[in-house]
């Protein structure tokens, strides 16, 4: 029987095989259970944040509107990869169609890019609130905040149109095996029948610009925030200001710390195993940690979550008040 991992070089590739995590059946079942629980907890945690912001009028402010937008993004971000990964644990072939592979590539990286823009918007919101408090109510209204969020989505989903198109036009004639659990541009470029240094450089430059431009913007915003907070005369005031920014900085550190390792150069010579682990961290574990970080470190969100649970328990259907 023909090896499904290789194709005849005269025939174009119609499916790819995602190797995922090669291991025994028992280990695959353990990983399936682990990631299933992780996925469900991620959905529940982020949905709780969205519902809390929606129902509690106290949280109808730009900061929490952006947070709800961010949680909505995290739900779709993790959904772009985990369901397919779970299906592959139960499959003997672990195949994904050519079009399905590039759709996953597009949506996964577009939502990752949108996340960098939303984190930048959240950092700018905190800068205005702490460093320009008198201008904040007029500059960052809820309506403007919603438009900012929409702009982040549009820009995020526009950036990877060209890379996806260029890579999809490469000739793929075999082998068709990707040593990953998702369709990543680096392994895809390596599977091309012809060298594609121009596309590789284009992807590397795009990733570098997106990652470092947003990272430096966020770092600059929080540097100004920290300088302003340190000038607050009372310890209580400093603690309150830091508490509103601590969650954001924790999420930024988790997310950027991992993506900088991976995607500054899309075909960097990383060991496949390390590549998968780091990708798992920012694509699966970070969306799980985010609701915990925001709920545990933020008293207002903690209070809103308790109100939400109480309202669900007693069947309250009206938005929550003070």
mmCIF file of C-alpha atoms in Angstrom:
data_model
loop_
_atom_site.group_PDB
_atom_site.id
_atom_site.type_symbol
_atom_site.label_atom_id
_atom_site.label_comp_id
_atom_site.label_asym_id
_atom_site.label_seq_id
_atom_site.Cartn_x
_atom_site.Cartn_y
_atom_site.Cartn_z
ATOM 1 C CA UNK A 1 0.000 0.000 0.000
ATOM 2 C CA UNK A 2 1.231 3.502 -0.792
ATOM 3 C CA UNK A 3 2.554 5.539 2.104
ATOM 4 C CA UNK A 4 -0.055 8.273 2.710
ATOM 5 C CA UNK A 5 2.633 10.640 3.888
ATOM 6 C CA UNK A 6 4.133 10.917 0.434
ATOM 7 C CA UNK A 7 2.595 11.892 -2.879
ATOM 8 C CA UNK A 8 3.642 11.237 -6.434
ATOM 9 C CA UNK A 9 5.738 14.197 -7.550
ATOM 10 C CA UNK A 10 3.622 14.520 -10.694
ATOM 11 C CA UNK A 11 0.419 14.991 -8.728
ATOM 12 C CA UNK A 12 -0.404 18.107 -6.717
ATOM 13 C CA UNK A 13 -1.039 17.681 -3.017
ATOM 14 C CA UNK A 14 -4.748 17.713 -2.135
ATOM 15 C CA UNK A 15 -4.419 16.910 1.588
ATOM 16 C CA UNK A 16 -1.815 17.418 4.278
ATOM 17 C CA UNK A 17 -1.038 15.103 7.165
ATOM 18 C CA UNK A 18 -0.561 16.774 10.548
ATOM 19 C CA UNK A 19 1.735 14.588 12.628
ATOM 20 C CA UNK A 20 0.697 16.317 15.844
ATOM 21 C CA UNK A 21 2.077 14.381 18.803
ATOM 22 C CA UNK A 22 3.226 10.916 17.709
ATOM 23 C CA UNK A 23 2.828 8.619 20.711
ATOM 24 C CA UNK A 24 1.048 5.520 21.917
ATOM 25 C CA UNK A 25 -2.749 5.230 21.758
ATOM 26 C CA UNK A 26 -3.005 5.475 25.549
ATOM 27 C CA UNK A 27 -0.965 8.690 25.593
ATOM 28 C CA UNK A 28 -3.075 10.122 22.783
ATOM 29 C CA UNK A 29 -6.230 9.430 24.781
ATOM 30 C CA UNK A 30 -4.683 11.145 27.793
ATOM 31 C CA UNK A 31 -3.777 14.191 25.669
ATOM 32 C CA UNK A 32 -7.245 14.154 24.121
ATOM 33 C CA UNK A 33 -8.831 14.273 27.598
ATOM 34 C CA UNK A 34 -6.402 16.935 28.823
ATOM 35 C CA UNK A 35 -6.910 19.278 25.888
ATOM 36 C CA UNK A 36 -10.671 18.676 25.864
ATOM 37 C CA UNK A 37 -10.888 19.837 29.470
ATOM 38 C CA UNK A 38 -8.574 22.768 28.724
ATOM 39 C CA UNK A 39 -10.710 23.789 25.747
ATOM 40 C CA UNK A 40 -13.972 23.650 27.713
ATOM 41 C CA UNK A 41 -12.477 25.621 30.620
ATOM 42 C CA UNK A 42 -11.145 28.234 28.180
ATOM 43 C CA UNK A 43 -14.574 28.662 26.595
ATOM 44 C CA UNK A 44 -16.323 28.853 29.979
ATOM 45 C CA UNK A 45 -13.797 31.289 31.460
ATOM 46 C CA UNK A 46 -13.901 33.718 28.552
ATOM 47 C CA UNK A 47 -17.673 33.470 28.237
ATOM 48 C CA UNK A 48 -17.978 34.366 31.933
ATOM 49 C CA UNK A 49 -15.963 37.537 31.337
ATOM 50 C CA UNK A 50 -18.095 38.484 28.322
ATOM 51 C CA UNK A 51 -21.344 37.844 30.221
ATOM 52 C CA UNK A 52 -20.109 39.753 33.277
ATOM 53 C CA UNK A 53 -19.283 42.822 31.199
ATOM 54 C CA UNK A 54 -22.587 42.541 29.335
ATOM 55 C CA UNK A 55 -24.775 42.176 32.424
ATOM 56 C CA UNK A 56 -23.043 44.428 34.962
ATOM 57 C CA UNK A 57 -23.618 48.112 34.169
ATOM 58 C CA UNK A 58 -20.652 49.007 36.361
ATOM 59 C CA UNK A 59 -18.413 47.407 33.731
ATOM 60 C CA UNK A 60 -19.850 49.338 30.779
ATOM 61 C CA UNK A 61 -16.589 51.282 30.479
ATOM 62 C CA UNK A 62 -13.944 51.297 27.712
ATOM 63 C CA UNK A 63 -11.524 49.165 29.720
ATOM 64 C CA UNK A 64 -14.007 46.327 30.199
ATOM 65 C CA UNK A 65 -15.526 46.637 26.727
ATOM 66 C CA UNK A 66 -12.044 46.034 25.328
ATOM 67 C CA UNK A 67 -11.607 43.137 27.748
ATOM 68 C CA UNK A 68 -14.871 41.541 26.590
ATOM 69 C CA UNK A 69 -13.743 41.996 22.978
ATOM 70 C CA UNK A 70 -10.446 40.355 23.881
ATOM 71 C CA UNK A 71 -12.204 37.390 25.525
ATOM 72 C CA UNK A 72 -14.444 36.985 22.472
ATOM 73 C CA UNK A 73 -11.296 36.859 20.335
ATOM 74 C CA UNK A 74 -9.700 34.268 22.618
ATOM 75 C CA UNK A 75 -12.691 31.951 22.166
ATOM 76 C CA UNK A 76 -12.297 31.939 18.397
ATOM 77 C CA UNK A 77 -8.502 31.928 18.588
ATOM 78 C CA UNK A 78 -8.421 28.639 20.507
ATOM 79 C CA UNK A 79 -11.292 27.236 18.402
ATOM 80 C CA UNK A 80 -9.259 27.701 15.210
ATOM 81 C CA UNK A 81 -6.864 24.921 16.256
ATOM 82 C CA UNK A 82 -8.028 22.804 19.213
ATOM 83 C CA UNK A 83 -11.121 21.075 17.715
ATOM 84 C CA UNK A 84 -9.072 19.909 14.720
ATOM 85 C CA UNK A 85 -6.265 18.797 17.032
ATOM 86 C CA UNK A 86 -8.740 16.819 19.166
ATOM 87 C CA UNK A 87 -10.192 15.175 16.050
ATOM 88 C CA UNK A 88 -6.702 14.148 14.958
ATOM 89 C CA UNK A 89 -6.106 12.401 18.295
ATOM 90 C CA UNK A 90 -9.007 10.096 17.395
ATOM 91 C CA UNK A 91 -8.077 9.737 13.725
ATOM 92 C CA UNK A 92 -5.696 7.223 12.199
ATOM 93 C CA UNK A 93 -4.774 9.459 9.265
ATOM 94 C CA UNK A 94 -4.826 12.980 10.838
ATOM 95 C CA UNK A 95 -5.377 14.592 7.464
ATOM 96 C CA UNK A 96 -6.556 18.091 6.622
ATOM 97 C CA UNK A 97 -7.597 19.236 3.161
ATOM 98 C CA UNK A 98 -5.524 21.712 1.182
ATOM 99 C CA UNK A 99 -8.161 24.444 1.496
ATOM 100 C CA UNK A 100 -8.824 23.568 5.145
ATOM 101 C CA UNK A 101 -5.131 23.872 5.933
ATOM 102 C CA UNK A 102 -4.870 27.353 4.457
ATOM 103 C CA UNK A 103 -8.121 28.449 6.078
ATOM 104 C CA UNK A 104 -6.739 27.376 9.446
ATOM 105 C CA UNK A 105 -3.478 29.161 8.658
ATOM 106 C CA UNK A 106 -5.358 32.357 7.756
ATOM 107 C CA UNK A 107 -7.750 32.428 10.709
ATOM 108 C CA UNK A 108 -5.180 31.377 13.313
ATOM 109 C CA UNK A 109 -2.634 34.011 12.331
ATOM 110 C CA UNK A 110 -5.231 36.689 11.632
ATOM 111 C CA UNK A 111 -6.668 36.274 15.122
ATOM 112 C CA UNK A 112 -3.177 36.221 16.593
ATOM 113 C CA UNK A 113 -2.476 39.518 14.816
ATOM 114 C CA UNK A 114 -5.800 40.931 16.027
ATOM 115 C CA UNK A 115 -4.731 39.990 19.548
ATOM 116 C CA UNK A 116 -1.571 42.108 19.256
ATOM 117 C CA UNK A 117 -3.674 45.080 18.116
ATOM 118 C CA UNK A 118 -6.229 44.609 20.917
ATOM 119 C CA UNK A 119 -3.462 44.370 23.525
ATOM 120 C CA UNK A 120 -2.062 47.621 22.104
ATOM 121 C CA UNK A 121 -5.492 49.265 22.353
ATOM 122 C CA UNK A 122 -5.851 48.081 25.951
ATOM 123 C CA UNK A 123 -2.413 49.469 26.801
ATOM 124 C CA UNK A 124 -3.306 52.823 25.223
ATOM 125 C CA UNK A 125 -6.561 52.855 27.203
ATOM 126 C CA UNK A 126 -4.631 52.425 30.468
ATOM 127 C CA UNK A 127 -2.165 55.129 29.405
ATOM 128 C CA UNK A 128 -4.990 57.614 28.826
ATOM 129 C CA UNK A 129 -6.765 56.659 32.061
ATOM 130 C CA UNK A 130 -3.686 57.078 34.264
ATOM 131 C CA UNK A 131 -1.521 59.626 32.453
ATOM 132 C CA UNK A 132 -4.300 61.794 30.961
ATOM 133 C CA UNK A 133 -7.210 61.352 33.391
ATOM 134 C CA UNK A 134 -8.831 64.723 32.593
ATOM 135 C CA UNK A 135 -8.943 63.969 28.862
ATOM 136 C CA UNK A 136 -9.862 60.303 29.227
ATOM 137 C CA UNK A 137 -13.696 60.663 29.410
ATOM 138 C CA UNK A 138 -13.792 62.663 26.179
ATOM 139 C CA UNK A 139 -11.062 60.822 24.250
ATOM 140 C CA UNK A 140 -11.967 57.207 25.116
ATOM 141 C CA UNK A 141 -15.735 56.982 25.019
ATOM 142 C CA UNK A 142 -17.495 53.613 24.818
ATOM 143 C CA UNK A 143 -18.508 54.322 21.210
ATOM 144 C CA UNK A 144 -14.940 55.176 20.235
ATOM 145 C CA UNK A 145 -13.749 52.108 22.104
ATOM 146 C CA UNK A 146 -16.096 49.905 20.057
ATOM 147 C CA UNK A 147 -14.812 51.484 16.840
ATOM 148 C CA UNK A 148 -11.246 50.887 17.993
ATOM 149 C CA UNK A 149 -12.024 47.223 18.624
ATOM 150 C CA UNK A 150 -13.613 46.881 15.190
ATOM 151 C CA UNK A 151 -10.568 48.500 13.610
ATOM 152 C CA UNK A 152 -8.318 45.965 15.379
ATOM 153 C CA UNK A 153 -10.341 43.112 13.870
ATOM 154 C CA UNK A 154 -10.299 44.581 10.355
ATOM 155 C CA UNK A 155 -6.559 45.289 10.442
ATOM 156 C CA UNK A 156 -5.789 41.904 11.979
ATOM 157 C CA UNK A 157 -7.692 40.033 9.280
ATOM 158 C CA UNK A 158 -6.108 42.124 6.507
ATOM 159 C CA UNK A 159 -2.441 41.581 7.355
ATOM 160 C CA UNK A 160 -2.180 37.885 6.444
ATOM 161 C CA UNK A 161 -4.167 37.942 3.203
ATOM 162 C CA UNK A 162 -1.000 38.367 1.120
ATOM 163 C CA UNK A 163 1.156 35.705 2.874
ATOM 164 C CA UNK A 164 -1.652 33.138 2.722
ATOM 165 C CA UNK A 165 -2.205 33.851 -0.974
ATOM 166 C CA UNK A 166 1.513 33.675 -1.831
ATOM 167 C CA UNK A 167 2.122 30.419 0.044
ATOM 168 C CA UNK A 168 -1.049 28.807 -1.347
ATOM 169 C CA UNK A 169 0.226 29.475 -4.891
ATOM 170 C CA UNK A 170 3.416 27.492 -4.310
ATOM 171 C CA UNK A 171 3.569 24.071 -5.995
ATOM 172 C CA UNK A 172 3.105 21.228 -3.492
ATOM 173 C CA UNK A 173 3.845 17.821 -5.013
ATOM 174 C CA UNK A 174 4.922 15.761 -1.996
ATOM 175 C CA UNK A 175 5.740 14.873 0.676
ATOM 176 C CA UNK A 176 2.637 16.246 2.358
ATOM 177 C CA UNK A 177 3.467 15.594 6.022
ATOM 178 C CA UNK A 178 3.591 18.566 8.421
ATOM 179 C CA UNK A 179 5.402 17.868 11.680
ATOM 180 C CA UNK A 180 3.016 20.044 13.691
ATOM 181 C CA UNK A 181 -0.536 20.039 15.048
ATOM 182 C CA UNK A 182 -1.568 23.030 12.911
ATOM 183 C CA UNK A 183 -0.852 24.478 9.486
ATOM 184 C CA UNK A 184 2.141 26.690 10.145
ATOM 185 C CA UNK A 185 3.753 28.793 7.382
ATOM 186 C CA UNK A 186 7.291 27.563 8.098
ATOM 187 C CA UNK A 187 6.612 23.836 7.529
ATOM 188 C CA UNK A 188 4.323 24.684 4.597
ATOM 189 C CA UNK A 189 7.047 26.645 2.820
ATOM 190 C CA UNK A 190 9.474 23.766 3.389
ATOM 191 C CA UNK A 191 7.034 21.370 1.675
ATOM 192 C CA UNK A 192 7.049 23.417 -1.519
ATOM 193 C CA UNK A 193 8.589 21.714 -4.583
ATOM 194 C CA UNK A 194 10.573 24.860 -5.366
ATOM 195 C CA UNK A 195 12.582 27.184 -3.096
ATOM 196 C CA UNK A 196 10.695 30.290 -2.055
ATOM 197 C CA UNK A 197 13.205 32.633 -0.378
ATOM 198 C CA UNK A 198 11.252 35.772 -1.332
ATOM 199 C CA UNK A 199 8.070 34.508 0.341
ATOM 200 C CA UNK A 200 10.060 33.349 3.363
ATOM 201 C CA UNK A 201 11.664 36.785 3.734
ATOM 202 C CA UNK A 202 8.302 38.517 3.238
ATOM 203 C CA UNK A 203 6.713 36.425 6.009
ATOM 204 C CA UNK A 204 9.673 37.047 8.294
ATOM 205 C CA UNK A 205 9.557 40.809 7.770
ATOM 206 C CA UNK A 206 5.778 40.950 8.247
ATOM 207 C CA UNK A 207 5.953 38.940 11.468
ATOM 208 C CA UNK A 208 8.822 41.042 12.802
ATOM 209 C CA UNK A 209 7.086 44.337 12.040
ATOM 210 C CA UNK A 210 3.780 43.247 13.591
ATOM 211 C CA UNK A 211 5.345 41.732 16.699
ATOM 212 C CA UNK A 212 7.933 44.376 17.496
ATOM 213 C CA UNK A 213 5.873 47.432 16.492
ATOM 214 C CA UNK A 214 3.000 46.457 18.778
ATOM 215 C CA UNK A 215 5.346 45.231 21.518
ATOM 216 C CA UNK A 216 7.300 48.505 21.606
ATOM 217 C CA UNK A 217 4.044 50.478 21.560
ATOM 218 C CA UNK A 218 2.735 48.489 24.539
ATOM 219 C CA UNK A 219 6.071 48.726 26.361
ATOM 220 C CA UNK A 220 6.209 52.492 25.776
ATOM 221 C CA UNK A 221 2.647 52.938 27.045
ATOM 222 C CA UNK A 222 3.299 50.994 30.233
ATOM 223 C CA UNK A 223 6.618 52.762 30.798
ATOM 224 C CA UNK A 224 4.757 56.071 30.844
ATOM 225 C CA UNK A 225 2.077 54.513 33.077
ATOM 226 C CA UNK A 226 4.662 53.273 35.595
ATOM 227 C CA UNK A 227 6.360 56.683 35.666
ATOM 228 C CA UNK A 228 3.014 58.344 36.356
ATOM 229 C CA UNK A 229 2.055 55.805 39.026
ATOM 230 C CA UNK A 230 5.340 56.244 40.884
ATOM 231 C CA UNK A 231 4.511 59.949 41.227
ATOM 232 C CA UNK A 232 1.245 59.178 43.040
ATOM 233 C CA UNK A 233 1.776 60.388 46.636
ATOM 234 C CA UNK A 234 -0.128 57.646 48.478
ATOM 235 C CA UNK A 235 0.662 53.929 48.576
ATOM 236 C CA UNK A 236 -3.045 53.151 48.245
ATOM 237 C CA UNK A 237 -3.272 55.206 45.059
ATOM 238 C CA UNK A 238 -0.203 53.511 43.589
ATOM 239 C CA UNK A 239 -1.581 50.073 44.436
ATOM 240 C CA UNK A 240 -4.944 50.864 42.815
ATOM 241 C CA UNK A 241 -3.282 52.166 39.646
ATOM 242 C CA UNK A 242 -0.960 49.188 39.396
ATOM 243 C CA UNK A 243 -3.794 46.719 39.992
ATOM 244 C CA UNK A 244 -5.639 47.958 36.899
ATOM 245 C CA UNK A 245 -2.527 47.430 34.758
ATOM 246 C CA UNK A 246 -1.057 44.303 36.343
ATOM 247 C CA UNK A 247 -3.420 41.938 34.542
ATOM 248 C CA UNK A 248 -2.686 43.496 31.166
ATOM 249 C CA UNK A 249 1.072 43.336 31.695
ATOM 250 C CA UNK A 250 0.863 39.687 32.783
ATOM 251 C CA UNK A 251 -1.081 38.742 29.634
ATOM 252 C CA UNK A 252 1.298 40.729 27.420
ATOM 253 C CA UNK A 253 4.299 38.971 28.977
ATOM 254 C CA UNK A 254 2.779 35.511 28.423
ATOM 255 C CA UNK A 255 1.733 36.167 24.854
ATOM 256 C CA UNK A 256 4.712 38.092 23.512
ATOM 257 C CA UNK A 257 7.237 35.996 25.392
ATOM 258 C CA UNK A 258 6.194 32.949 23.388
ATOM 259 C CA UNK A 259 5.429 34.393 19.943
ATOM 260 C CA UNK A 260 8.781 36.191 19.794
ATOM 261 C CA UNK A 261 10.482 32.818 20.064
ATOM 262 C CA UNK A 262 8.534 31.404 17.141
ATOM 263 C CA UNK A 263 7.541 33.815 14.411
ATOM 264 C CA UNK A 264 10.167 36.470 13.902
ATOM 265 C CA UNK A 265 11.492 34.072 11.273
ATOM 266 C CA UNK A 266 8.816 31.642 10.025
ATOM 267 C CA UNK A 267 11.276 28.867 9.151
ATOM 268 C CA UNK A 268 13.724 29.286 11.995
ATOM 269 C CA UNK A 269 15.620 26.105 12.742
ATOM 270 C CA UNK A 270 13.782 25.206 15.916
ATOM 271 C CA UNK A 271 13.432 21.648 17.039
ATOM 272 C CA UNK A 272 9.981 20.409 16.048
ATOM 273 C CA UNK A 273 9.166 19.301 19.597
ATOM 274 C CA UNK A 274 10.083 22.663 21.118
ATOM 275 C CA UNK A 275 8.191 24.406 18.313
ATOM 276 C CA UNK A 276 5.027 22.479 19.184
ATOM 277 C CA UNK A 277 5.340 23.092 22.923
ATOM 278 C CA UNK A 278 5.817 26.852 22.521
ATOM 279 C CA UNK A 279 2.933 27.016 20.039
ATOM 280 C CA UNK A 280 0.758 25.091 22.500
ATOM 281 C CA UNK A 281 1.626 27.597 25.186
ATOM 282 C CA UNK A 282 0.480 30.735 23.368
ATOM 283 C CA UNK A 283 -2.346 29.170 21.348
ATOM 284 C CA UNK A 284 -3.949 26.931 23.993
ATOM 285 C CA UNK A 285 -2.679 27.725 27.483
ATOM 286 C CA UNK A 286 -2.591 31.533 27.263
ATOM 287 C CA UNK A 287 -6.323 31.777 26.378
ATOM 288 C CA UNK A 288 -6.953 29.526 29.400
ATOM 289 C CA UNK A 289 -4.866 31.685 31.748
ATOM 290 C CA UNK A 290 -6.275 35.039 30.633
ATOM 291 C CA UNK A 291 -9.685 34.737 32.387
ATOM 292 C CA UNK A 292 -7.928 33.553 35.547
ATOM 293 C CA UNK A 293 -5.501 36.484 35.454
ATOM 294 C CA UNK A 294 -8.213 39.080 34.898
ATOM 295 C CA UNK A 295 -10.652 37.650 37.431
ATOM 296 C CA UNK A 296 -8.140 36.975 40.206
ATOM 297 C CA UNK A 297 -6.251 40.280 39.962
ATOM 298 C CA UNK A 298 -9.196 42.595 39.333
ATOM 299 C CA UNK A 299 -11.611 43.274 42.214
ATOM 300 C CA UNK A 300 -14.326 44.769 39.982
ATOM 301 C CA UNK A 301 -14.266 41.788 37.646
ATOM 302 C CA UNK A 302 -14.226 39.416 40.611
ATOM 303 C CA UNK A 303 -17.278 41.152 42.041
ATOM 304 C CA UNK A 304 -19.072 41.092 38.684
ATOM 305 C CA UNK A 305 -18.411 37.369 38.283
ATOM 306 C CA UNK A 306 -19.924 36.678 41.704
ATOM 307 C CA UNK A 307 -22.981 38.751 40.723
ATOM 308 C CA UNK A 308 -23.261 36.810 37.474
ATOM 309 C CA UNK A 309 -23.138 33.457 39.261
ATOM 310 C CA UNK A 310 -25.746 34.658 41.741
ATOM 311 C CA UNK A 311 -28.052 35.879 38.969
ATOM 312 C CA UNK A 312 -27.694 32.584 37.088
ATOM 313 C CA UNK A 313 -28.406 30.643 40.260
ATOM 314 C CA UNK A 314 -31.602 32.548 40.995
ATOM 315 C CA UNK A 315 -32.703 32.920 37.370
ATOM 316 C CA UNK A 316 -32.323 36.705 37.134
ATOM 317 C CA UNK A 317 -32.763 37.862 33.536
ATOM 318 C CA UNK A 318 -32.205 41.632 33.830
ATOM 319 C CA UNK A 319 -28.827 43.372 33.570
ATOM 320 C CA UNK A 320 -27.096 43.706 36.908
ATOM 321 C CA UNK A 321 -27.034 46.998 38.725
ATOM 322 C CA UNK A 322 -24.774 48.350 41.442
#
